[in-house]
Coordinates of N, CA and C in Angstrom, one line a residue:
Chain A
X176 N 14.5 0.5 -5.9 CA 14.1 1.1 -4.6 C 12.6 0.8 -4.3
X177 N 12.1 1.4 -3.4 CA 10.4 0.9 -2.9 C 10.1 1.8 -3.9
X178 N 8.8 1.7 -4.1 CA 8.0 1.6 -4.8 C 6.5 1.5 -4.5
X179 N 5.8 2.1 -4.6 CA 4.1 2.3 -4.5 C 3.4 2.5 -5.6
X180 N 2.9 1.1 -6.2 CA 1.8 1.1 -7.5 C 0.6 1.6 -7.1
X181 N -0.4 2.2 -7.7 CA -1.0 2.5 -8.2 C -2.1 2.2 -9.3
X182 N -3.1 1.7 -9.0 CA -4.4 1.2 -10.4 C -5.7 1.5 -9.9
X183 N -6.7 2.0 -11.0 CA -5.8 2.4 -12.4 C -5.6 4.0 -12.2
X184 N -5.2 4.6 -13.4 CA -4.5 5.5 -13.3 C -6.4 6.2 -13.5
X185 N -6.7 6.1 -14.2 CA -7.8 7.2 -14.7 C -8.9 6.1 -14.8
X186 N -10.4 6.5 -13.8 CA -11.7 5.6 -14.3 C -12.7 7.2 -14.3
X187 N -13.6 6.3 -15.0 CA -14.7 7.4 -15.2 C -16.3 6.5 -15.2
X188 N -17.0 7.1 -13.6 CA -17.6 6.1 -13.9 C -19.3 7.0 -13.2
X189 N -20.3 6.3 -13.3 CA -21.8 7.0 -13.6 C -21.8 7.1 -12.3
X190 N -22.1 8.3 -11.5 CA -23.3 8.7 -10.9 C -23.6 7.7 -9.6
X191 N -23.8 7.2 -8.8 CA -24.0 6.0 -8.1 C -24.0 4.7 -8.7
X192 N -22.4 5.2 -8.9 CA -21.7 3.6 -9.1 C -20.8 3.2 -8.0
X193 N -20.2 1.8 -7.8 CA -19.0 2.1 -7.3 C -17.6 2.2 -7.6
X194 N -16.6 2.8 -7.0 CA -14.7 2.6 -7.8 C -14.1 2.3 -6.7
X195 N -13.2 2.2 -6.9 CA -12.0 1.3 -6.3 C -10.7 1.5 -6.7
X196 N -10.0 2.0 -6.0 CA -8.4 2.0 -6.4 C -7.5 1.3 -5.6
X197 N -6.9 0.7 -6.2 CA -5.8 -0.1 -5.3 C -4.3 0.1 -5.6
X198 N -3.8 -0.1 -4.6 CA -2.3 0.4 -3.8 C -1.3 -0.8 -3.7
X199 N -0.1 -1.1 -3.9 CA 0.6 -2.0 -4.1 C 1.8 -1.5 -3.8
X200 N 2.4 -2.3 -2.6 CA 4.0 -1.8 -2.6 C 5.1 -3.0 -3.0
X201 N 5.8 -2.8 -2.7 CA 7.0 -3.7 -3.7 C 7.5 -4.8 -1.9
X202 N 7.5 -3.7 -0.8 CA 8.0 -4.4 0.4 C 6.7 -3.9 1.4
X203 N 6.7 -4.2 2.4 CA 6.1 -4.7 3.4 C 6.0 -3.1 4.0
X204 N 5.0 -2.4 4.3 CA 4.8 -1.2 5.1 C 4.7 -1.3 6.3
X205 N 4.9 -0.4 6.8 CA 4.8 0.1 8.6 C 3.2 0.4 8.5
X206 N 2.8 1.8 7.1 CA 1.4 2.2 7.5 C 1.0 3.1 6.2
X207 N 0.2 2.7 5.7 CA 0.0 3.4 4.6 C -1.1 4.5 4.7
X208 N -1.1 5.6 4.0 CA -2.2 6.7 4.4 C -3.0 7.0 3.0
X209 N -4.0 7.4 2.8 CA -4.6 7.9 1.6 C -5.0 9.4 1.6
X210 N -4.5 10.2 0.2 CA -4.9 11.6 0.5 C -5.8 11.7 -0.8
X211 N -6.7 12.7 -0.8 CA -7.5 13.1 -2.4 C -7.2 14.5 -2.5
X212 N -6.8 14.7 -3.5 CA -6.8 16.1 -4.4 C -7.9 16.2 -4.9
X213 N -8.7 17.5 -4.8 CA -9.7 18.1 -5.1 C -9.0 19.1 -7.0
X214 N -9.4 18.6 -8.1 CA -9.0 19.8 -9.3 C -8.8 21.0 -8.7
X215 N -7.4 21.7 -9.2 CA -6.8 22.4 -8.9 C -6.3 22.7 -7.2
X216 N -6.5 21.6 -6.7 CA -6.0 21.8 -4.9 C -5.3 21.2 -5.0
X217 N -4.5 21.5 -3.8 CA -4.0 20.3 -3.2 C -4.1 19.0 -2.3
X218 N -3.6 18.2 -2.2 CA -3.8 17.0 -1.3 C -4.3 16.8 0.0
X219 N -5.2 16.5 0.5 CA -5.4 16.4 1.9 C -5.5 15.0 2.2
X220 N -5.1 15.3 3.4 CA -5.1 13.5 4.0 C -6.4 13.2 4.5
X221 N -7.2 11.9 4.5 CA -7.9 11.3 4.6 C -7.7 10.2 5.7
X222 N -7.3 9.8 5.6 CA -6.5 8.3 6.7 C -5.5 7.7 6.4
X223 N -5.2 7.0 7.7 CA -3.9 6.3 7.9 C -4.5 4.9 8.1
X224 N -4.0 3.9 7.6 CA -4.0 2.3 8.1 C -2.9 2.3 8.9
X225 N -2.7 1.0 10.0 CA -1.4 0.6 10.4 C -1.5 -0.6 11.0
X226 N -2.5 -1.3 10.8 CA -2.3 -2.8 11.1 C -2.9 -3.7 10.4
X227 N -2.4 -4.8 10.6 CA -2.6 -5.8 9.2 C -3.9 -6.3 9.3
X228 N -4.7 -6.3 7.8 CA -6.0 -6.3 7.4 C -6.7 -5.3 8.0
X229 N -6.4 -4.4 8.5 CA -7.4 -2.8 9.1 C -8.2 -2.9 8.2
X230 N -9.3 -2.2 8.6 CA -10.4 -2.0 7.7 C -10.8 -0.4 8.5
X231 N -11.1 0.4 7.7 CA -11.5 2.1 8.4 C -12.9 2.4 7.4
X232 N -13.9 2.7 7.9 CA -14.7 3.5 6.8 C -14.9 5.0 7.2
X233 N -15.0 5.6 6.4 CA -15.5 7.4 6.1 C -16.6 7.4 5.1
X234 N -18.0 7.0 6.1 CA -19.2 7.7 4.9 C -19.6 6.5 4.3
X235 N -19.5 6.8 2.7 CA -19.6 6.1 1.5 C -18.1 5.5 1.4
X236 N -16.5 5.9 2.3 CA -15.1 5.4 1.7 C -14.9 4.2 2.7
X237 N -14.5 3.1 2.0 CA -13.8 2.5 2.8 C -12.8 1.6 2.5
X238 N -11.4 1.7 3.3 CA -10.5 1.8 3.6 C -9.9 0.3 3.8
X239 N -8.8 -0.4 3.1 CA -8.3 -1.4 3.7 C -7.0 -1.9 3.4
X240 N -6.7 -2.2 4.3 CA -4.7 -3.1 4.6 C -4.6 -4.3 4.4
X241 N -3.9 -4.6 3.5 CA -4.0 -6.0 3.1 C -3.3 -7.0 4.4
X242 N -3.3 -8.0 4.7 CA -2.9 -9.0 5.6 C -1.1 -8.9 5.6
X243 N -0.9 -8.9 4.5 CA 0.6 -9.1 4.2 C 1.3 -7.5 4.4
X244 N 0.4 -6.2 4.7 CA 0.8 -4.8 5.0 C 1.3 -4.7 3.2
X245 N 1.3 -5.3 2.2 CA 1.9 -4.5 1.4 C 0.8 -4.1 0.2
X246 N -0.5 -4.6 0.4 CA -1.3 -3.6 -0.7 C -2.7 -3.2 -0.1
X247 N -3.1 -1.9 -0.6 CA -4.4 -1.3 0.3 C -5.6 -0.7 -0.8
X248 N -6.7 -1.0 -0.6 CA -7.5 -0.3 -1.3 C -8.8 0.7 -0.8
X249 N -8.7 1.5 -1.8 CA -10.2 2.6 -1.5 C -11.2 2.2 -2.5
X250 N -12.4 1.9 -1.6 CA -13.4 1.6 -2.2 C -14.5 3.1 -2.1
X251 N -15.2 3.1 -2.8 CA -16.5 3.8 -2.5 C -18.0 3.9 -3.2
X252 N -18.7 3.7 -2.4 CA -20.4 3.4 -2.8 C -21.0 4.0 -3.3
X253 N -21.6 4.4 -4.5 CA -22.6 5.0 -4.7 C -22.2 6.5 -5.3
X254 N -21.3 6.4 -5.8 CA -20.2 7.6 -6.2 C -21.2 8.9 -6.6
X255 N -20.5 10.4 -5.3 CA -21.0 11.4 -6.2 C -20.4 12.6 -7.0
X256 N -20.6 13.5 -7.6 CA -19.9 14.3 -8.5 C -18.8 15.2 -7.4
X257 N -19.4 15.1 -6.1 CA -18.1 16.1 -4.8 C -17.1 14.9 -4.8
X258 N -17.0 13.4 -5.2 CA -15.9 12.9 -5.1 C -15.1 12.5 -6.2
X259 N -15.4 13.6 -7.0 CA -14.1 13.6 -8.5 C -12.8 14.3 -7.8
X260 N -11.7 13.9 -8.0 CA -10.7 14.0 -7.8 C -9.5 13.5 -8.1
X261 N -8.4 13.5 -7.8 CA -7.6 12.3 -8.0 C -6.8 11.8 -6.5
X262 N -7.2 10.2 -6.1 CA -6.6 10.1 -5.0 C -5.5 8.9 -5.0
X263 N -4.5 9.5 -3.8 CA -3.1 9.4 -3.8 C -3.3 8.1 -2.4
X264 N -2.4 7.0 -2.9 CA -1.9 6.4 -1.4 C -0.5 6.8 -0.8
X265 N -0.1 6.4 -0.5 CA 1.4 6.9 0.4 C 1.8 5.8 1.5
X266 N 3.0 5.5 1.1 CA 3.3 4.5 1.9 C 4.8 4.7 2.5
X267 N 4.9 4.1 3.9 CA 6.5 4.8 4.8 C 7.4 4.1 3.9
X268 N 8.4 5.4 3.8 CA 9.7 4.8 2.9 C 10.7 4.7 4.3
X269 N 11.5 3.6 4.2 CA 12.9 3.6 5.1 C 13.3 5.4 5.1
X270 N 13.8 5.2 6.5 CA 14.4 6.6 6.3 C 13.6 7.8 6.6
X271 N 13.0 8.7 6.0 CA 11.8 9.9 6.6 C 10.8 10.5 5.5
X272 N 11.0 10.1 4.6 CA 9.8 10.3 3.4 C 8.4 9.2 3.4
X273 N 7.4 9.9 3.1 CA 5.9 9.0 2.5 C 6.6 8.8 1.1
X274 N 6.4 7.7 0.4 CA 6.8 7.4 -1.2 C 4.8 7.5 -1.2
X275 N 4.5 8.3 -2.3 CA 3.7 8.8 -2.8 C 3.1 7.6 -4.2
X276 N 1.7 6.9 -4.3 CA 1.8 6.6 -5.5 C 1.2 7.3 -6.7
X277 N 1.0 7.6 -7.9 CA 1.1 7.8 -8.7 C -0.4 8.4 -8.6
X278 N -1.1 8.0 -8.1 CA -3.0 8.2 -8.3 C -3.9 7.9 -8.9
X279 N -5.4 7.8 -8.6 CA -5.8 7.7 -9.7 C -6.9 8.3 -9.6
X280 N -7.3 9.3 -10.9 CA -8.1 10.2 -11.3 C -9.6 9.6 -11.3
X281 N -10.4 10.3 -10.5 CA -12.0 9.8 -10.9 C -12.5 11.0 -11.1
X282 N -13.3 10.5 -12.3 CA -14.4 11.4 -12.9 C -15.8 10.6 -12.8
X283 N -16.6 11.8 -12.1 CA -18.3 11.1 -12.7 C -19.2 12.2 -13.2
X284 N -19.9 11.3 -14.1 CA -20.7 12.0 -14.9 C -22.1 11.7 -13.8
X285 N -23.0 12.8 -14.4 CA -24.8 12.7 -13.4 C -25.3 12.2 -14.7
Chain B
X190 N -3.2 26.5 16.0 CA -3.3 25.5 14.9 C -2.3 25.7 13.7
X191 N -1.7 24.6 12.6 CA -0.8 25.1 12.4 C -1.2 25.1 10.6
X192 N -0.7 25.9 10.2 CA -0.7 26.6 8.6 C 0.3 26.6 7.8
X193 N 0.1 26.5 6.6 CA 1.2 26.6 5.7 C 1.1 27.5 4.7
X194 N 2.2 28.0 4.0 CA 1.5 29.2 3.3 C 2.7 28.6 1.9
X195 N 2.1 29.4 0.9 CA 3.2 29.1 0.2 C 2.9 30.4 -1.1
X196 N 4.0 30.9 -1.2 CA 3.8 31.9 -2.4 C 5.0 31.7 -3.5
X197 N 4.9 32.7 -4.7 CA 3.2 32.8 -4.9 C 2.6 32.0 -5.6
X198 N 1.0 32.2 -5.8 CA 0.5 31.1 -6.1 C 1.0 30.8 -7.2
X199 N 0.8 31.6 -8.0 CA 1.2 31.1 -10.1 C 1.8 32.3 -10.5
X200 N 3.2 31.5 -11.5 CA 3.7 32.6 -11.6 C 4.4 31.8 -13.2
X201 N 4.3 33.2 -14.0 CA 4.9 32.6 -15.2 C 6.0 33.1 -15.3
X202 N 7.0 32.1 -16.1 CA 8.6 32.8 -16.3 C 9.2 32.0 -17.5
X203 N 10.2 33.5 -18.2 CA 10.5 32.9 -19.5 C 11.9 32.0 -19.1
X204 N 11.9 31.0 -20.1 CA 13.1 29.9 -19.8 C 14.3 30.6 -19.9
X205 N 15.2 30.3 -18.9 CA 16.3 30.5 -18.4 C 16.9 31.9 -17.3
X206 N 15.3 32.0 -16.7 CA 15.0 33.0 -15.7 C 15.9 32.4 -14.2
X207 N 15.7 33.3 -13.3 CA 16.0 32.8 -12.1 C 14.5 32.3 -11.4
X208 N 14.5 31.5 -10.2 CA 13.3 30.9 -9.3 C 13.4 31.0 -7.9
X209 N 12.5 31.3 -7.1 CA 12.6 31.3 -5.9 C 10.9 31.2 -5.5
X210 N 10.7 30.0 -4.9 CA 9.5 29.7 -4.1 C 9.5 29.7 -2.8
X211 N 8.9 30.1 -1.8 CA 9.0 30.5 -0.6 C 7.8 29.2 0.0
X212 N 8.0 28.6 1.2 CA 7.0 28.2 2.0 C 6.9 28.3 3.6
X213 N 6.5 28.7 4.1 CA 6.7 28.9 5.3 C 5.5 27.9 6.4
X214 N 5.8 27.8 7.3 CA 4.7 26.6 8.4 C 4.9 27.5 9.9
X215 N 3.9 27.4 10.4 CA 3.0 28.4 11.5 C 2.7 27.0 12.0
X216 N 3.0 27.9 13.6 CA 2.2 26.6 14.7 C 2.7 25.4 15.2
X217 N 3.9 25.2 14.6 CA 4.8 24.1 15.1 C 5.9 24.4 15.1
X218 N 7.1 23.4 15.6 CA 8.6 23.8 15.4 C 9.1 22.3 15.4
X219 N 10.0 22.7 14.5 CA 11.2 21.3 14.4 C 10.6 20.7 12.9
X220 N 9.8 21.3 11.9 CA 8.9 20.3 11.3 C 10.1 19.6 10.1
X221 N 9.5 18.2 9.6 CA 9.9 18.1 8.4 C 9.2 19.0 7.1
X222 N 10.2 18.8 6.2 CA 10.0 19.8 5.2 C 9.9 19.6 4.3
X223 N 8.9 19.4 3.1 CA 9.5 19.1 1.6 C 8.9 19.2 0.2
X224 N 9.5 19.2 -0.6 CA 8.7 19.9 -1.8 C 8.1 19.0 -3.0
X225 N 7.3 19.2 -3.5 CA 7.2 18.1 -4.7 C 6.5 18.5 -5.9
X226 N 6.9 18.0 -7.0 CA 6.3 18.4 -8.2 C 5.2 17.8 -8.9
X227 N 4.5 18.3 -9.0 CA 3.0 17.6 -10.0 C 3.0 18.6 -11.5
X228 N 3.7 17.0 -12.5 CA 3.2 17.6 -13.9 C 1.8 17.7 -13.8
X229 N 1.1 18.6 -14.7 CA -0.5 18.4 -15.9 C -0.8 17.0 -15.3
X230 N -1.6 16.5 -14.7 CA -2.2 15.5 -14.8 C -1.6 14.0 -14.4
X231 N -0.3 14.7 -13.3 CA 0.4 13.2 -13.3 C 0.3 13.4 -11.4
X232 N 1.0 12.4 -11.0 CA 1.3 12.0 -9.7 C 2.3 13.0 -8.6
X233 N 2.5 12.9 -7.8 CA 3.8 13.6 -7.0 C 5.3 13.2 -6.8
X234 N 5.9 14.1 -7.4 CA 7.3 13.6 -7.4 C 8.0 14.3 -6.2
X235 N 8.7 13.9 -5.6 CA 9.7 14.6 -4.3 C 10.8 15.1 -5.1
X236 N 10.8 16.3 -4.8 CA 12.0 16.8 -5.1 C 13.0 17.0 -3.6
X237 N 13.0 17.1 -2.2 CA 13.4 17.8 -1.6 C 13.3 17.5 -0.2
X238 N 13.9 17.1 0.6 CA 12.6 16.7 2.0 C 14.1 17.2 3.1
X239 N 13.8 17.9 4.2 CA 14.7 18.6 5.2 C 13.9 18.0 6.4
X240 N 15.3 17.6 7.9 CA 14.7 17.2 8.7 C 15.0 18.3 9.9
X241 N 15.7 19.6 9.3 CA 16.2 20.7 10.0 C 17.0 21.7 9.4
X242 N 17.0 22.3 10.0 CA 18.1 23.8 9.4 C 19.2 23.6 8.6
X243 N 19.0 23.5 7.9 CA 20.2 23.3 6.7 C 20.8 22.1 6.7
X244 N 20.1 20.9 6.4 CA 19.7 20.4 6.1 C 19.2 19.7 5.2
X245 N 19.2 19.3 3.9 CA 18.2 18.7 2.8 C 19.0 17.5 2.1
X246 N 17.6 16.7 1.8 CA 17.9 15.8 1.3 C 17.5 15.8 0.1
X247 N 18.4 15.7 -1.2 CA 17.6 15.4 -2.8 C 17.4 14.3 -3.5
X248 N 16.0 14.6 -3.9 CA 15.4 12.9 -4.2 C 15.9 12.6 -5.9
X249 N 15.9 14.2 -6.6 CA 16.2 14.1 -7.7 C 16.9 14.8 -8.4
X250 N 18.0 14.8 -9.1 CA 19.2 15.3 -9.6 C 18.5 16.1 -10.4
X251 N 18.7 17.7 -10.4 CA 18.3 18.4 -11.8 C 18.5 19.8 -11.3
X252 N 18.4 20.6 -12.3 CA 18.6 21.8 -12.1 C 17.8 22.8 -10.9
X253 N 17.4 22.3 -9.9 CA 17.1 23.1 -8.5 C 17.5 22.5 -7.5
X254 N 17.3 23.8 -6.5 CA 18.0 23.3 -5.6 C 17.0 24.1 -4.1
X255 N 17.4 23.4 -3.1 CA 16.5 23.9 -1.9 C 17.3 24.0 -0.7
X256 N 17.0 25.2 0.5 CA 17.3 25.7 1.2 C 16.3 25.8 2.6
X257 N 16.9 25.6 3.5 CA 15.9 25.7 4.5 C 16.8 26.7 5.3
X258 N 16.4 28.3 5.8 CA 17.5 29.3 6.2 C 17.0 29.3 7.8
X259 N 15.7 29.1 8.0 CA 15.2 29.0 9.0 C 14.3 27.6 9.3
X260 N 13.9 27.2 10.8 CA 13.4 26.0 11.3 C 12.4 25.8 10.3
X261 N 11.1 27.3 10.2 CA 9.8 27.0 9.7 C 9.9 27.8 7.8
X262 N 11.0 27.8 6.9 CA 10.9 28.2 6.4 C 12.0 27.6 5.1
X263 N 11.1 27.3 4.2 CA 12.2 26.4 3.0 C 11.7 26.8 1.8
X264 N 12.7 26.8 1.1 CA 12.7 27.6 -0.3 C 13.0 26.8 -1.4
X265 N 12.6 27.1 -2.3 CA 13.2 26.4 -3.5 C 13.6 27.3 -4.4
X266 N 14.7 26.8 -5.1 CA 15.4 27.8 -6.3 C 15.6 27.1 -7.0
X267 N 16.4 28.0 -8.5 CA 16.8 27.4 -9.4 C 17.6 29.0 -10.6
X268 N 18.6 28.7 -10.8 CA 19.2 29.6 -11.3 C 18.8 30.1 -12.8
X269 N 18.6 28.9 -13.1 CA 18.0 28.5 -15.1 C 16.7 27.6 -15.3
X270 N 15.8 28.3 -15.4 CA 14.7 27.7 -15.4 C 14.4 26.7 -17.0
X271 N 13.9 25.7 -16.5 CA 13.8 25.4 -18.2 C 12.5 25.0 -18.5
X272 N 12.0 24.7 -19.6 CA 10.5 24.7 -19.8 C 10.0 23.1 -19.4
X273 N 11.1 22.2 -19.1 CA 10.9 21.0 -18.2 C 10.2 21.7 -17.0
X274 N 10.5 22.5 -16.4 CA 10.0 22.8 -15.4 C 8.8 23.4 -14.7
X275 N 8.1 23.6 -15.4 CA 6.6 24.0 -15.8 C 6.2 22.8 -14.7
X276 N 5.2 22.9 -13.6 CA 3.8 22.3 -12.9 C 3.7 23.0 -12.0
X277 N 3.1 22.4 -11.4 CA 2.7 22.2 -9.8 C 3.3 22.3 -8.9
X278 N 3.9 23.0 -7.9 CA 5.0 23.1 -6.7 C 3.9 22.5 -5.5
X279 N 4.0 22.0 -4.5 CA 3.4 21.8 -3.6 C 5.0 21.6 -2.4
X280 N 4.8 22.1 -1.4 CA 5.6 22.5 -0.1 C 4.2 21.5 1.0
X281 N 5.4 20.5 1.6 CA 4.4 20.2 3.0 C 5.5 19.6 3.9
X282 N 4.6 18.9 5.2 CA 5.4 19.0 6.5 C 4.5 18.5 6.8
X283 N 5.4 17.7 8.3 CA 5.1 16.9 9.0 C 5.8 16.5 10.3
X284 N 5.8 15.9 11.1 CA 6.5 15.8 12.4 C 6.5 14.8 12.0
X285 N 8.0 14.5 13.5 CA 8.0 13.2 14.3 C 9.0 12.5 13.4
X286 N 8.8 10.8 13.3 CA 9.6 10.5 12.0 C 9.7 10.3 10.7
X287 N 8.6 11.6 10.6 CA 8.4 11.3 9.2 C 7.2 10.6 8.6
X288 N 7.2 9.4 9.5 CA 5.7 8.6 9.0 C 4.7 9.6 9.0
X289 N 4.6 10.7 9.6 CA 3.1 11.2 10.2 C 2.5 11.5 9.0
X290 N 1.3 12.1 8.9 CA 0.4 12.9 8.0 C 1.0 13.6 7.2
X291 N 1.2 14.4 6.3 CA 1.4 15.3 5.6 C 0.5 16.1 5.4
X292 N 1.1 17.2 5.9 CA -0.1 19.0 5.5 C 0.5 19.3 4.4
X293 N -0.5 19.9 3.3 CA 0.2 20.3 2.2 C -0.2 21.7 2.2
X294 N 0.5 22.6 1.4 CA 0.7 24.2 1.3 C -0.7 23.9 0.1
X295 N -1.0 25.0 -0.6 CA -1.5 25.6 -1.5 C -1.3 25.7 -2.4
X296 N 0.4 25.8 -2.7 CA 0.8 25.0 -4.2 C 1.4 26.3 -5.1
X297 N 1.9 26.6 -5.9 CA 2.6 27.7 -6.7 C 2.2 26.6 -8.2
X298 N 2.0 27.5 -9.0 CA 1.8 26.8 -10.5 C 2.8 27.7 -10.7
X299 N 3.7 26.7 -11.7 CA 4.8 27.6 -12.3 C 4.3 27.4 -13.7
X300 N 4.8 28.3 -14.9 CA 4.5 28.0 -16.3 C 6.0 28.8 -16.7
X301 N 6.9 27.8 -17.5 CA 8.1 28.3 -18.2 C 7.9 28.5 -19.4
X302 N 7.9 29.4 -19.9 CA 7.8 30.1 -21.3 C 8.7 29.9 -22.3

């Protein structure tokens, strides 16, 4: 079935560094969206992509759609301790569900 | 504006209890519906997704089951709770076809004993 990877699962990185998570689907998306969980919250949405090679920024986040619509990454600059979380991509499944990927956890130390 | 509520928040139960999670959505009508599980430290699993009143679709075979009795209002049960069952409940919604955003509820932590 589809499928939305996920990498890596867990980074832990200093203080104004930067990270990067990237998103991988198995077929070809309509529109992929990214949410972050805040420890102990729940998920909030952040953005949607929907066209090929999109590029979105938020701030220090920025946002992109790969050419081929099947892989997206979140980058961010200068990392600070309000952006520990763990964040989620999501990508349209046939049919009426987001297939959710797996996440990946950031920690930063000061 | 529209809200989601979900009770209760955490609730502990000894294995082979009964279950009932409530979530309810304010401010819209017709919504999709659906529920999903987060082990300790892992990802979101779907359990559940409704595109109307009785209604649902299951993503994963196991001992619960879900009910939507009203437009803005979906439940989750389970007759025998098992200590598999222990996380994170999260309830959310969305319009249209489904692509859209997802709102998420507040979440119920369950802990089976």
């Amino acid at each position: 079935g589809q499928q939305v990877m996920q990498i890596p699962q867990y980074q832990h990185v200093q203080e104004g560094e930067d990270f990067t998570t990237y998103c991988n689907s198995s077929t070809t998306l309509s529109n992929i969206q990214w949410y972050k969980q805040r420890p102990g919250g729940h998920p909030v949405f952040l953005i949607q992509l929907v066209k090929s090679g999109e590029v979105k920024k938020q701030k220090r986040l920025t946002f992109q759609f790969g050419e081929a619509k099947k892989n997206s990454s979140l980058h961010i600059t200068a990392t600070q301790t309000t952006d520990v979380g763990t964040y989620f991509c999501a990508g349209v499944k046939a049919g009426t569900a987001l297939i959710f990927g797996k996440g990946t956890t950031l920690s930063v130390s000061s | 504006s529209q809200t989601i509520h979900q009770w209760p928040a955490t609730l502990v139960q000894p294995v082979g209890s009964p279950l009932s999670l409530e979530c309810t959505v304010e401010g819209t009508s017709n919504p999709n519906l659906y529920w999903y599980r987060q082990a300790a430290g892992r990802g979101l699993q779907l359990l559940f997704y409704s595109v109307g009143i009785g209604q649902i679709s299951s993503e994963v075979p196991q001992n619960l089951s879900a009910s939507r009795p009203q437009d803005r209002q979906f439940i989750l049960s389970s007759k025998k709770l098992l200590l598999s069952d222990s996380g994170f409940y999260l309830c959310a919604w969305n319009t249209g076809t489904g692509k859209d955003t997802q709102y998420f509820g507040p979440g119920t932590r369950l802990t089976v004993l």
